CSV table of C-alpha atoms and ligand atoms in Angstrom, one decimal:
chain,number,residue,atom,x,y,z
N,24,UNK,CA,-125.2,93.7,-66.5
N,25,UNK,CA,-128.5,95.9,-67.6
N,26,UNK,CA,-131.5,94.5,-66.2
N,27,UNK,CA,-130.4,91.7,-65.0
N,28,UNK,CA,-132.6,91.0,-61.6
N,29,UNK,CA,-129.7,89.7,-59.3
N,30,UNK,CA,-127.5,92.0,-60.6
N,31,UNK,CA,-129.4,94.3,-59.1
N,32,UNK,CA,-130.1,93.1,-56.2
N,33,UNK,CA,-126.7,92.1,-55.7
N,34,UNK,CA,-125.8,96.5,-56.7
N,35,UNK,CA,-128.7,96.9,-53.9
N,36,UNK,CA,-130.7,98.8,-57.0
N,37,UNK,CA,-133.6,96.5,-56.3
N,38,UNK,CA,-134.2,95.7,-52.1
N,39,UNK,CA,-133.9,92.3,-50.5
N,40,UNK,CA,-133.4,90.5,-47.4
N,41,UNK,CA,-129.8,90.3,-46.8
N,42,UNK,CA,-128.1,86.9,-45.5
N,43,UNK,CA,-124.5,87.9,-46.2
N,44,UNK,CA,-122.7,89.9,-48.4
N,45,UNK,CA,-118.9,89.9,-49.6
N,46,UNK,CA,-116.7,91.4,-52.0
N,47,UNK,CA,-117.5,88.5,-54.1
N,48,UNK,CA,-121.1,87.1,-53.6
N,49,UNK,CA,-124.4,88.2,-52.3
N,50,UNK,CA,-126.8,86.3,-50.0
N,51,UNK,CA,-130.6,87.1,-49.8
N,52,UNK,CA,-133.9,85.0,-49.0
N,53,UNK,CA,-136.1,83.8,-51.8
N,54,UNK,CA,-138.8,85.8,-52.4
N,55,UNK,CA,-141.4,83.0,-52.4
N,56,UNK,CA,-139.9,80.6,-49.7
N,57,UNK,CA,-140.4,76.7,-50.3
N,58,UNK,CA,-139.3,75.9,-46.7
N,59,UNK,CA,-138.7,77.4,-43.4
N,60,UNK,CA,-135.1,78.8,-43.9
N,61,UNK,CA,-134.5,79.5,-48.2
N,62,UNK,CA,-132.1,81.7,-49.3
N,63,UNK,CA,-130.2,82.1,-52.3
N,64,UNK,CA,-126.1,82.8,-52.8
N,65,UNK,CA,-124.9,84.5,-56.1
N,66,UNK,CA,-121.7,85.8,-56.8
N,67,UNK,CA,-121.9,89.5,-57.7
N,68,UNK,CA,-119.9,89.0,-61.5
N,69,UNK,CA,-123.1,88.2,-63.6
N,70,UNK,CA,-122.5,84.6,-64.7
N,71,UNK,CA,-125.8,83.2,-67.2
N,72,UNK,CA,-125.6,79.6,-65.3
N,73,UNK,CA,-123.7,76.7,-64.3
N,74,UNK,CA,-123.1,76.6,-68.6
N,75,UNK,CA,-121.2,79.0,-67.6
N,76,UNK,CA,-118.8,78.1,-65.6
N,77,UNK,CA,-115.1,77.6,-66.7
N,78,UNK,CA,-111.4,77.8,-65.8
N,79,UNK,CA,-111.3,82.3,-65.3
N,80,UNK,CA,-114.4,82.3,-62.6
N,81,UNK,CA,-114.7,78.7,-61.3
N,82,UNK,CA,-113.4,79.7,-58.0
N,83,UNK,CA,-116.6,81.1,-56.9
N,84,UNK,CA,-118.2,78.3,-56.6
N,85,UNK,CA,-116.0,77.2,-53.7
N,86,UNK,CA,-116.0,80.5,-52.1
N,87,UNK,CA,-120.3,80.7,-52.6
N,88,UNK,CA,-119.9,76.7,-50.6
N,89,UNK,CA,-117.3,78.3,-47.8
N,90,UNK,CA,-120.1,81.3,-47.7
N,91,UNK,CA,-122.9,78.4,-47.5
N,92,UNK,CA,-121.1,76.4,-44.7
N,93,UNK,CA,-120.3,79.3,-42.4
N,94,UNK,CA,-124.3,80.6,-43.1
N,95,UNK,CA,-126.4,76.6,-42.4
N,96,UNK,CA,-124.5,77.2,-38.9
N,97,UNK,CA,-125.4,80.8,-38.1
N,98,UNK,CA,-128.9,80.1,-39.3
N,99,UNK,CA,-129.5,76.5,-37.2
N,100,UNK,CA,-129.7,74.3,-40.3
N,101,UNK,CA,-126.7,72.9,-40.5
N,102,UNK,CA,-126.8,69.7,-38.1
N,103,UNK,CA,-130.7,69.0,-39.4
N,104,UNK,CA,-129.4,69.0,-42.9
N,105,UNK,CA,-130.6,70.7,-46.0
N,106,UNK,CA,-130.2,71.1,-49.8
N,107,UNK,CA,-128.1,73.2,-51.8
N,108,UNK,CA,-129.7,73.7,-55.2
N,109,UNK,CA,-128.5,74.5,-58.9
N,110,UNK,CA,-131.2,74.9,-61.4
N,111,UNK,CA,-129.9,75.5,-65.0
N,112,UNK,CA,-131.5,76.2,-67.7
N,113,UNK,CA,-134.8,75.4,-69.1
N,114,UNK,CA,-135.5,71.9,-68.1
N,115,UNK,CA,-133.5,72.6,-65.3
N,116,UNK,CA,-136.1,75.1,-64.0
N,117,UNK,CA,-134.0,78.0,-64.2
N,118,UNK,CA,-136.1,81.2,-63.9
N,119,UNK,CA,-133.7,83.9,-63.3
N,120,UNK,CA,-130.4,83.6,-65.9
N,121,UNK,CA,-128.2,84.8,-63.0
N,122,UNK,CA,-126.2,81.7,-61.2
N,123,UNK,CA,-127.3,81.3,-57.8
N,124,UNK,CA,-127.7,78.6,-55.3
N,125,UNK,CA,-130.3,77.9,-53.2
N,126,UNK,CA,-130.0,76.5,-49.5
N,127,UNK,CA,-133.3,75.2,-48.2
N,128,UNK,CA,-133.7,73.6,-44.9
N,129,UNK,CA,-135.5,73.6,-41.8
N,130,UNK,CA,-138.0,71.1,-42.7
N,131,UNK,CA,-137.8,67.6,-43.9
N,132,UNK,CA,-137.2,67.6,-47.5
N,133,UNK,CA,-139.0,65.1,-50.4
N,134,UNK,CA,-136.5,63.5,-53.0
N,135,UNK,CA,-136.5,63.0,-55.9
N,136,UNK,CA,-137.6,66.4,-56.7
N,137,UNK,CA,-140.4,66.7,-59.9
E,210,AMP,P1,-135.2,79.9,-59.9
E,210,AMP,O1,-136.1,79.2,-60.3
E,210,AMP,O2,-133.6,78.8,-59.9
E,210,AMP,O3,-134.6,80.4,-61.0
E,210,AMP,O4,-134.9,80.5,-58.7
E,210,AMP,C1,-135.1,81.6,-58.9
E,210,AMP,C2,-135.7,81.9,-57.2
E,210,AMP,O5,-135.2,83.3,-57.0
E,210,AMP,C3,-137.1,81.8,-57.3
E,210,AMP,O6,-136.9,80.7,-56.2
E,210,AMP,C4,-137.8,83.0,-56.5
E,210,AMP,O7,-138.9,82.5,-55.9
E,210,AMP,C5,-136.5,83.8,-56.4
E,210,AMP,N1,-136.5,85.2,-56.4
E,210,AMP,C6,-137.3,85.7,-58.0
E,210,AMP,N2,-137.6,87.0,-57.5
E,210,AMP,C7,-136.9,87.6,-56.7
E,210,AMP,C8,-136.5,88.5,-55.6
E,210,AMP,N3,-136.9,90.2,-56.3
E,210,AMP,N4,-135.9,88.6,-54.3
E,210,AMP,C9,-136.1,87.2,-53.6
E,210,AMP,N5,-135.7,85.9,-54.3
E,210,AMP,C10,-136.6,86.2,-55.8
E,211,ZN,ZN1,-127.0,89.7,-63.3
């Protein structure tokens, strides 16, 4: 989608620190990390938010979780644990309107979030 920050990052039109890429997803480090390890996983297809998941595109979510499963081992946070977060909409705190999953780890995280 034109003028979408994460579409541009996925296409390499805006630089990012890549963690992983395949034909369906792109993973990159968050520019404002909340913990020692903080990366984002996004579908290459523009999906605005979790509200826009449906029978035609829901398979991307299982693929994203498979990718996360692999990356947390590679980044050595799997055993200690980590958090996967999807912020949806205004009350959910979503600032970038392209579906993304935060993966945050490398320190003990507080719960509940604010
Ligand atoms: P959310 O608030 O869930 O929409 O998360 C958006 C996230 O994208 C925030 O954690 C930002 O720090 C991150 N972010 C925004 N711009 C960039 C960028 N150019 N490169 C990497 N991460 C970004
Ligand atoms: Zn997009």
